[in-house]
Protein backbone atom coordinates (compact mmCIF):
# COMPACT_ATOMS: atom_id res chain seq x y z
CA UNK A 1 -20.04 15.57 -8.02
CA UNK A 2 -17.61 16.90 -6.73
CA UNK A 3 -13.67 16.22 -6.25
CA UNK A 4 -11.86 15.73 -2.79
CA UNK A 5 -8.74 17.82 -2.37
CA UNK A 6 -6.53 14.87 -3.23
CA UNK A 7 -8.80 13.97 -5.84
CA UNK A 8 -7.99 17.40 -7.42
CA UNK A 9 -3.76 16.77 -6.34
CA UNK A 10 -3.84 13.89 -8.40
CA UNK A 11 -5.08 14.82 -11.31
CA UNK A 12 -2.86 18.29 -11.44
CA UNK A 13 0.17 15.67 -11.60
CA UNK A 14 -1.11 13.92 -13.67
CA UNK A 15 -2.17 16.79 -16.49
CA UNK A 16 1.97 18.14 -15.40
CA UNK A 17 3.08 15.07 -15.81
CA UNK A 18 1.47 14.75 -20.01
CA UNK A 19 2.33 18.21 -20.44
CA UNK A 20 6.31 17.46 -19.67
CA UNK A 21 6.21 19.62 -17.15
CA UNK A 22 7.05 17.84 -13.80
CA UNK A 23 10.03 17.99 -14.01
CA UNK A 24 9.66 21.47 -13.07
CA UNK A 25 7.55 21.16 -10.27
CA UNK A 26 9.34 18.42 -8.93
CA UNK A 27 13.34 20.48 -9.16
CA UNK A 28 10.42 23.57 -6.95
CA UNK A 29 9.52 21.25 -4.80
CA UNK A 30 13.57 20.07 -4.27
CA UNK A 31 14.20 23.48 -3.57
CA UNK A 32 11.57 24.68 -1.67
CA UNK A 33 12.03 21.65 0.92
CA UNK A 34 16.24 22.27 0.66
CA UNK A 35 14.87 25.44 1.98
CA UNK A 36 13.36 24.42 4.80
CA UNK A 37 15.49 21.89 6.25
CA UNK A 38 19.09 24.79 5.46
CA UNK A 39 15.78 26.86 8.43
CA UNK A 40 15.74 24.28 10.22
CA UNK A 41 17.23 24.40 14.55
CA UNK A 42 17.24 23.25 17.21
CA UNK A 43 14.44 20.97 18.32
CA UNK A 44 12.17 21.21 15.79
CA UNK A 45 15.19 20.13 13.98
CA UNK A 46 16.26 16.67 15.43
CA UNK A 47 12.73 16.17 15.85
CA UNK A 48 12.96 16.44 11.82
CA UNK A 49 16.24 14.69 11.73
CA UNK A 50 14.49 12.05 13.84
CA UNK A 51 11.62 11.63 12.05
CA UNK A 52 13.15 11.23 8.92
CA UNK A 53 15.60 9.08 10.05
CA UNK A 54 12.48 6.51 11.28
CA UNK A 55 10.35 7.07 8.19
CA UNK A 56 13.63 5.97 5.90
CA UNK A 57 13.79 2.49 8.08
CA UNK A 58 10.87 1.76 7.48
CA UNK A 59 10.79 2.08 3.54
CA UNK A 60 13.88 0.30 3.79
CA UNK A 61 12.20 -3.07 5.74
CA UNK A 62 9.34 -2.96 3.50
CA UNK A 63 11.85 -2.53 0.53
CA UNK A 64 13.69 -5.55 1.76
CA UNK A 65 11.03 -7.58 3.01
CA UNK A 66 9.29 -10.35 0.09
CA UNK A 67 6.03 -9.67 0.27
CA UNK A 68 3.44 -11.91 2.71
CA UNK A 69 1.18 -12.29 -0.27
CA UNK A 70 0.78 -13.26 -3.31
CA UNK A 71 -2.17 -11.85 -4.00
CA UNK A 72 -1.46 -7.62 -5.50
CA UNK A 73 -4.29 -6.06 -2.60
CA UNK A 74 -6.23 -6.86 -0.10
CA UNK A 75 -9.64 -6.39 -2.36
CA UNK A 76 -8.08 -9.67 -5.16
CA UNK A 77 -7.93 -11.53 -2.02
CA UNK A 78 -11.05 -10.51 -0.14
CA UNK A 79 -13.02 -10.75 -4.10
CA UNK A 80 -11.77 -14.74 -4.08
CA UNK A 81 -12.53 -15.62 -1.14
CA UNK A 82 -16.22 -14.48 -0.89
CA UNK A 83 -16.00 -16.41 -5.22
CA UNK A 84 -15.45 -19.85 -2.95
CA UNK A 85 -16.98 -19.02 0.00
CA UNK A 86 -20.90 -18.43 -2.10
CA UNK A 87 -20.35 -21.54 -3.97
CA UNK A 88 -19.77 -23.61 -0.70
CA UNK A 89 -22.89 -25.19 0.66
CA UNK A 90 -24.93 -23.53 3.18
CA UNK A 91 -25.15 -26.82 5.24
CA UNK A 92 -21.75 -26.58 8.01
CA UNK A 93 -21.64 -29.75 8.04
CA UNK A 94 -21.10 -30.03 4.24
CA UNK A 95 -18.73 -26.89 3.85
CA UNK A 96 -16.68 -28.63 7.02
CA UNK A 97 -16.74 -31.65 5.05
CA UNK A 98 -15.62 -29.80 1.76
CA UNK A 99 -12.42 -27.34 3.22
CA UNK A 100 -11.17 -30.08 4.93
CA UNK A 101 -10.90 -32.34 2.01
CA UNK A 102 -9.38 -29.50 0.67
CA UNK A 103 -6.92 -28.41 2.84
CA UNK A 104 -5.97 -32.72 2.88
CA UNK A 105 -5.77 -31.45 -0.76
CA UNK A 106 -3.47 -29.13 -0.76
CA UNK A 107 -1.62 -30.51 1.99
CA UNK A 108 -2.80 -27.85 4.57
CA UNK A 109 -3.49 -31.46 6.98
CA UNK A 110 -1.71 -34.09 7.52
CA UNK A 111 -4.15 -36.79 5.39
């Protein structure tokens, strides 16, 4: 099966890290970006600076905000809910009764 361009790039970076050459490629990229930013003028410079400031702001917000979930990924949360829903009975009345009892025992609903 053929790799997508993103997968190829990921393997390329992994191999560079194995060989210890990732510092060289990072330095080359830093120099390339420095010349790119140096050559920006007028409207393109303003647009670039605005987008960069916006991305920095969002990064700081995400970094400083507390994680909203105890699960590390959406997939792990979906997996846990799938396991629980599989174990519930098919009868809607019984299902409702069990969920209500669990919610009360956890403290989500008043007793």
